[in-house]
Coordinates of N, CA, C and O in Angstrom, one line a residue:
Q183 N -20.8 -2.4 4.1 CA -20.0 -1.3 3.5 C -18.6 -1.3 3.7 O -17.9 -1.6 4.7
V184 N -17.8 -1.4 2.5 CA -16.5 -1.7 2.3 C -15.8 -0.3 2.8 O -15.9 0.6 2.0
Q185 N -14.7 -0.5 3.6 CA -13.8 0.6 3.9 C -12.4 0.3 4.0 O -12.0 -0.9 4.6
L186 N -11.5 1.0 3.4 CA -10.0 0.8 3.2 C -9.6 2.0 4.1 O -9.7 3.1 3.3
V187 N -8.9 2.1 5.2 CA -8.5 3.3 5.8 C -6.8 3.3 5.8 O -6.5 2.5 6.7
E188 N -6.3 4.2 5.2 CA -4.7 4.2 5.4 C -4.4 5.2 6.3 O -5.1 6.2 6.8
S189 N -3.4 4.9 6.9 CA -2.7 5.8 7.9 C -1.1 5.6 7.9 O -0.6 4.9 7.3
G190 N -0.6 6.6 8.6 CA 0.9 6.5 8.8 C 1.9 7.3 7.8 O 3.0 7.4 8.0
G191 N 1.1 8.0 6.9 CA 2.0 9.0 6.1 C 2.3 10.2 6.9 O 2.1 10.4 7.9
G192 N 3.3 11.1 6.1 CA 3.7 12.3 6.8 C 5.0 12.8 6.0 O 5.4 12.2 5.1
L193 N 5.6 13.7 6.6 CA 6.9 14.5 6.2 C 7.9 13.7 6.8 O 8.2 13.6 8.1
V194 N 8.9 13.3 6.1 CA 10.3 12.6 6.6 C 11.4 13.1 5.8 O 11.2 13.3 4.5
Q195 N 12.4 13.1 6.3 CA 13.6 13.5 5.8 C 14.3 12.2 4.8 O 14.0 11.0 5.2
P196 N 14.9 12.6 3.9 CA 15.6 11.5 3.2 C 16.3 10.4 4.0 O 17.2 11.0 4.9
G197 N 16.2 9.2 3.6 CA 16.8 8.2 4.4 C 16.1 7.6 5.4 O 16.5 6.6 6.1
G198 N 15.0 8.3 5.9 CA 14.1 8.0 7.0 C 13.2 6.8 6.7 O 13.2 6.2 5.4
S199 N 12.3 6.4 7.7 CA 11.3 5.3 7.5 C 10.0 5.8 7.8 O 9.8 6.7 8.6
L200 N 9.1 4.9 7.2 CA 7.6 5.3 7.8 C 6.9 3.7 7.5 O 7.5 2.8 6.8
R201 N 6.0 3.7 8.3 CA 5.1 2.3 8.1 C 3.7 2.8 8.0 O 3.1 3.4 8.8
L202 N 3.3 2.5 6.8 CA 2.0 2.6 6.5 C 0.9 1.6 6.8 O 1.5 0.5 6.7
S203 N -0.1 1.9 7.1 CA -1.2 0.9 7.7 C -2.5 1.0 6.7 O -2.9 2.1 6.4
C204 N -3.3 -0.1 6.4 CA -4.4 0.1 5.9 C -5.5 -1.0 6.6 O -5.1 -2.2 6.4
A205 N -6.3 -0.3 7.2 CA -7.4 -1.1 8.0 C -8.5 -1.3 7.0 O -9.1 -0.5 6.6
A206 N -9.0 -2.7 6.9 CA -9.9 -3.0 6.1 C -11.2 -3.6 6.7 O -10.9 -4.3 7.8
S207 N -12.3 -3.2 6.3 CA -13.6 -3.7 6.9 C -14.7 -3.9 5.7 O -14.6 -3.2 4.7
G208 N -15.6 -4.7 6.1 CA -16.7 -5.0 5.2 C -16.3 -6.0 4.1 O -17.1 -6.1 3.1
I209 N -15.0 -6.5 4.2 CA -14.7 -7.6 3.2 C -14.2 -8.9 4.0 O -13.8 -8.5 5.2
I210 N -14.1 -10.1 3.4 CA -13.7 -11.1 4.0 C -12.1 -10.9 3.6 O -11.6 -11.4 2.5
F211 N -11.4 -10.5 4.6 CA -10.0 -9.8 4.2 C -9.1 -11.2 3.7 O -8.4 -10.9 3.0
T212 N -9.3 -12.1 4.4 CA -8.4 -13.4 4.0 C -8.6 -13.9 2.5 O -7.7 -14.5 1.9
N213 N -9.6 -13.4 1.8 CA -9.9 -13.7 0.4 C -9.3 -12.8 -0.6 O -9.1 -13.2 -1.7
Y214 N -9.0 -11.6 -0.1 CA -8.5 -10.7 -1.1 C -7.1 -10.5 -1.1 O -6.2 -10.6 -0.1
N215 N -6.7 -10.1 -2.5 CA -5.2 -9.7 -2.7 C -5.3 -8.2 -2.3 O -6.1 -7.4 -2.7
M216 N -4.3 -7.7 -1.8 CA -3.9 -6.4 -1.1 C -2.7 -5.7 -2.0 O -1.8 -6.4 -2.1
G217 N -3.0 -4.6 -2.3 CA -1.8 -3.8 -3.0 C -1.6 -2.4 -2.6 O -2.6 -1.7 -2.0
W218 N -0.5 -2.0 -2.6 CA -0.1 -0.6 -2.3 C 0.1 0.2 -3.7 O 1.2 -0.5 -4.4
Y219 N -0.4 1.1 -3.9 CA -0.2 1.9 -5.2 C 0.2 3.5 -4.7 O -0.1 4.0 -3.5
R220 N 1.0 4.2 -5.5 CA 1.2 5.4 -5.2 C 1.0 6.4 -6.4 O 1.1 6.0 -7.6
Q221 N 0.7 7.6 -6.2 CA 0.6 8.6 -7.4 C 1.3 9.9 -7.1 O 0.9 10.5 -6.1
A222 N 2.3 10.2 -7.8 CA 3.0 11.5 -7.5 C 2.2 12.6 -8.5 O 1.6 12.2 -9.4
P223 N 2.6 13.9 -8.0 CA 1.9 15.0 -8.9 C 2.3 14.6 -10.4 O 3.5 14.8 -10.7
G224 N 1.3 14.8 -11.1 CA 1.6 14.8 -12.7 C 1.8 13.4 -13.3 O 2.3 13.2 -14.3
K225 N 1.8 12.3 -12.5 CA 2.2 11.0 -12.8 C 1.0 10.0 -12.7 O 0.2 10.3 -12.0
Q226 N 1.1 9.1 -13.4 CA 0.0 8.0 -13.2 C 0.2 7.1 -12.0 O 1.3 7.1 -11.4
R227 N -0.9 6.7 -11.5 CA -0.8 5.8 -10.3 C -0.1 4.4 -10.6 O -0.4 3.9 -11.7
E228 N 0.8 4.1 -9.8 CA 1.5 2.9 -9.9 C 1.6 2.0 -8.9 O 1.5 2.4 -7.8
L229 N 1.7 0.5 -9.3 CA 1.6 -0.4 -8.1 C 3.0 -0.4 -7.5 O 4.0 -0.7 -8.4
V230 N 3.2 -0.3 -6.3 CA 4.7 -0.4 -5.7 C 4.7 -1.7 -4.9 O 5.7 -2.3 -4.8
A231 N 3.6 -2.4 -4.4 CA 3.9 -3.5 -3.7 C 2.5 -4.3 -3.5 O 1.4 -3.7 -3.5
G232 N 2.5 -5.5 -3.5 CA 1.4 -6.3 -3.4 C 1.6 -7.7 -2.6 O 2.5 -8.2 -2.4
I233 N 0.2 -8.2 -2.0 CA 0.6 -9.2 -1.2 C -0.6 -10.2 -1.5 O -1.9 -9.6 -1.3
T234 N -0.7 -11.3 -1.8 CA -1.9 -12.2 -2.2 C -2.4 -12.4 -1.0 O -1.9 -12.4 0.2
S235 N -3.6 -13.2 -1.2 CA -4.4 -13.7 0.0 C -3.6 -14.7 0.6 O -3.9 -15.1 1.9
Y236 N -2.7 -15.5 0.0 CA -1.8 -16.5 0.5 C -0.7 -16.0 1.3 O 0.1 -16.7 2.0
G237 N -0.3 -14.7 1.0 CA 0.8 -13.9 1.6 C 2.0 -13.9 0.9 O 3.1 -13.4 1.3
T238 N 1.9 -14.3 -0.4 CA 3.1 -14.1 -1.3 C 3.1 -12.6 -1.6 O 2.3 -11.8 -1.9
T239 N 4.4 -11.9 -1.5 CA 4.6 -10.6 -2.0 C 5.2 -10.4 -3.4 O 6.0 -11.2 -3.9
H240 N 5.1 -9.2 -3.8 CA 5.9 -8.7 -5.0 C 6.0 -7.4 -5.0 O 5.1 -6.6 -4.3
Y241 N 7.0 -6.8 -5.6 CA 7.2 -5.3 -5.6 C 7.8 -4.8 -7.0 O 8.2 -5.6 -7.8
A242 N 7.6 -3.5 -7.1 CA 8.0 -2.7 -8.4 C 9.6 -2.9 -8.1 O 10.3 -2.8 -7.0
D243 N 10.3 -2.8 -9.3 CA 11.7 -2.8 -9.2 C 12.3 -1.7 -8.6 O 13.3 -1.7 -7.9
S244 N 11.6 -0.5 -8.7 CA 12.1 0.7 -8.1 C 12.0 0.7 -6.5 O 12.8 1.6 -6.0
V245 N 11.5 -0.3 -6.1 CA 11.4 -0.1 -4.6 C 11.8 -1.4 -3.8 O 11.9 -1.5 -2.7
K246 N 12.3 -2.4 -4.7 CA 12.8 -3.7 -3.9 C 13.8 -3.4 -3.2 O 15.0 -2.4 -3.4
G247 N 13.8 -4.0 -2.0 CA 14.9 -3.9 -0.9 C 14.7 -2.7 -0.1 O 15.2 -2.6 1.2
R248 N 13.7 -1.8 -0.3 CA 13.5 -0.8 0.6 C 12.0 -1.0 1.1 O 11.7 -0.4 2.2
F249 N 11.2 -1.4 0.3 CA 9.7 -1.7 0.8 C 9.4 -3.0 1.1 O 9.8 -3.9 0.6
A250 N 8.5 -3.3 2.2 CA 8.1 -4.5 2.6 C 6.7 -4.3 2.9 O 6.2 -3.6 3.9
T251 N 5.7 -5.4 2.4 CA 4.4 -5.2 2.8 C 4.2 -6.8 3.5 O 4.8 -7.6 3.2
S252 N 3.3 -6.6 4.5 CA 2.8 -7.6 5.3 C 1.4 -7.5 5.5 O 0.8 -6.4 5.4
R253 N 0.7 -8.5 6.1 CA -0.7 -8.5 6.4 C -1.0 -9.2 7.6 O -0.4 -10.1 8.1
G254 N -2.1 -8.4 8.6 CA -2.2 -8.9 9.9 C -3.6 -9.5 9.9 O -4.5 -8.6 9.7
Y255 N -3.7 -10.9 9.7 CA -5.0 -11.4 9.6 C -5.8 -11.2 10.9 O -7.1 -11.2 10.7
A256 N -5.1 -10.9 12.0 CA -6.0 -11.0 13.2 C -6.8 -9.5 13.3 O -7.9 -9.4 13.9
N257 N -6.3 -8.5 12.7 CA -6.8 -7.4 12.8 C -7.3 -6.6 11.2 O -7.3 -5.4 11.1
N258 N -7.1 -7.5 10.3 CA -7.7 -7.1 8.8 C -6.7 -5.8 8.5 O -7.6 -5.0 7.9
T259 N -5.5 -5.9 8.7 CA -4.7 -4.8 8.2 C -3.5 -5.2 7.4 O -3.0 -6.2 7.6
V260 N -3.2 -4.3 6.5 CA -2.0 -4.6 5.6 C -1.2 -3.4 5.8 O -1.6 -2.3 6.1
Y261 N 0.2 -3.8 5.9 CA 1.3 -2.9 6.3 C 2.1 -2.6 4.9 O 2.4 -3.4 4.3
L262 N 2.6 -1.5 5.1 CA 3.9 -1.2 4.0 C 4.9 -0.3 4.7 O 4.8 0.6 5.2
Q263 N 6.0 -1.2 5.1 CA 7.2 -0.6 5.7 C 8.1 0.0 4.7 O 8.5 -0.7 3.5
I264 N 8.5 1.2 4.7 CA 9.1 2.0 3.7 C 10.6 2.5 4.3 O 10.5 3.2 5.4
N265 N 11.7 2.1 4.0 CA 12.9 2.4 4.4 C 13.7 3.1 3.6 O 13.5 3.1 2.4
N266 N 14.7 3.9 3.9 CA 15.5 4.7 3.3 C 15.0 5.4 2.0 O 15.1 5.3 0.8
L267 N 13.9 6.2 2.7 CA 13.1 7.1 1.7 C 13.8 8.0 1.0 O 14.8 8.7 1.3
K268 N 13.4 8.3 -0.3 CA 14.1 9.1 -1.4 C 12.9 10.3 -1.7 O 11.9 9.9 -1.6
P269 N 13.5 11.4 -2.0 CA 12.5 12.3 -2.5 C 11.5 11.9 -3.7 O 10.5 12.2 -3.7
E270 N 12.0 11.1 -4.6 CA 11.0 10.4 -5.5 C 10.1 9.5 -4.9 O 9.1 9.1 -5.7
D271 N 10.1 9.2 -3.7 CA 9.0 8.3 -3.1 C 7.9 9.3 -2.8 O 6.7 8.6 -2.3
T272 N 7.9 10.6 -2.9 CA 6.7 11.5 -2.5 C 5.6 11.3 -3.3 O 5.9 11.2 -4.7
A273 N 4.5 10.9 -2.8 CA 3.3 10.7 -3.5 C 2.3 10.4 -2.4 O 2.6 10.3 -1.3
V274 N 0.9 10.3 -2.9 CA -0.1 9.7 -2.2 C 0.0 8.2 -2.3 O -0.2 7.6 -3.4
Y275 N -0.2 7.6 -1.2 CA -0.1 6.2 -1.3 C -1.6 5.6 -1.0 O -2.2 6.0 -0.1
Y276 N -2.1 4.8 -1.8 CA -3.4 4.2 -1.8 C -3.3 2.7 -1.5 O -2.3 2.0 -1.9
C277 N -4.3 2.3 -0.6 CA -4.4 0.7 -0.5 C -5.3 0.3 -1.5 O -6.6 1.0 -1.6
N278 N -5.4 -1.0 -1.7 CA -6.3 -1.6 -2.8 C -6.6 -3.0 -2.4 O -5.7 -3.6 -1.9
A279 N -7.9 -3.4 -2.5 CA -8.2 -4.8 -2.0 C -8.9 -5.5 -3.4 O -9.8 -4.7 -4.0
N280 N -8.4 -6.6 -4.0 CA -8.9 -6.9 -5.2 C -9.3 -8.5 -5.1 O -8.4 -9.2 -4.5
L281 N -10.5 -8.9 -5.6 CA -10.8 -10.3 -5.7 C -11.7 -10.3 -6.9 O -12.8 -9.7 -6.9
F282 N -11.2 -11.0 -8.0 CA -11.9 -10.9 -9.2 C -12.3 -9.6 -9.6 O -11.7 -8.7 -10.0
N283 N -13.7 -9.4 -9.9 CA -14.2 -8.2 -10.2 C -14.6 -7.2 -9.0 O -14.9 -6.1 -9.3
Y284 N -14.2 -7.6 -7.9 CA -14.4 -6.7 -6.7 C -13.1 -5.9 -6.5 O -12.0 -6.5 -6.3
D285 N -13.1 -4.6 -6.6 CA -12.0 -3.7 -6.5 C -12.2 -2.6 -5.6 O -13.2 -1.8 -6.0
Y286 N -11.5 -2.5 -4.5 CA -11.7 -1.3 -3.7 C -10.5 -0.6 -3.4 O -9.5 -1.2 -3.4
W287 N -10.5 0.8 -3.0 CA -9.5 1.6 -2.9 C -9.8 2.5 -1.4 O -11.0 2.9 -1.2
G288 N -8.6 2.8 -0.9 CA -8.7 3.7 0.1 C -8.6 5.2 -0.2 O -8.6 5.4 -1.6
Q289 N -8.7 6.1 0.6 CA -8.7 7.5 0.4 C -7.2 7.9 0.1 O -7.0 9.1 -0.4
G290 N -6.3 7.2 0.6 CA -4.7 7.7 0.4 C -4.3 8.3 1.5 O -4.8 8.9 2.3
T291 N -3.0 8.1 1.7 CA -2.3 9.1 2.7 C -1.0 9.5 2.2 O -0.4 8.9 1.2
Q292 N -0.7 10.7 2.5 CA 0.4 11.4 1.7 C 1.7 11.2 2.4 O 2.0 11.2 3.7
V293 N 2.7 10.9 1.6 CA 4.2 10.8 2.1 C 4.9 11.8 1.3 O 4.9 11.9 0.1
T294 N 5.5 12.5 2.0 CA 6.5 13.7 1.6 C 7.8 13.4 2.2 O 8.0 13.5 3.4
V295 N 8.9 13.3 1.0 CA 10.3 13.0 1.5 C 10.9 14.4 1.1 O 11.2 14.6 0.0
S296 N 11.4 15.0 2.2 CA 12.1 16.3 2.0 C 13.0 16.8 3.2 O 12.6 16.3 4.4
S297 N 14.0 17.3 2.8 CA 14.9 17.8 3.8 C 14.5 19.3 4.2 O 15.3 20.0 5.2

């Protein structure tokens, strides 16, 4: 059974930081490309960061310089470091694992940026 479990979300003031984690089980983690998506109320889900099975990263233009993703192969976990948070970063953040036609999602973790 495949499971992606996100954690690390919460309420933070503008300018603050958070580190999201996504623990993967039931997949061969090293084979999968991993992604972080977010969905704000009334908006479509969007890709904000991704890391390939080889460790190559890519980011949406809106988050470049503030978001950083990495993966821990020893514990099958992917991370999203978010710095200088802005109110427009408020959303549910989802972890995704993808390999060809295999596509899995976590349940999401809420990030709220507010003073």
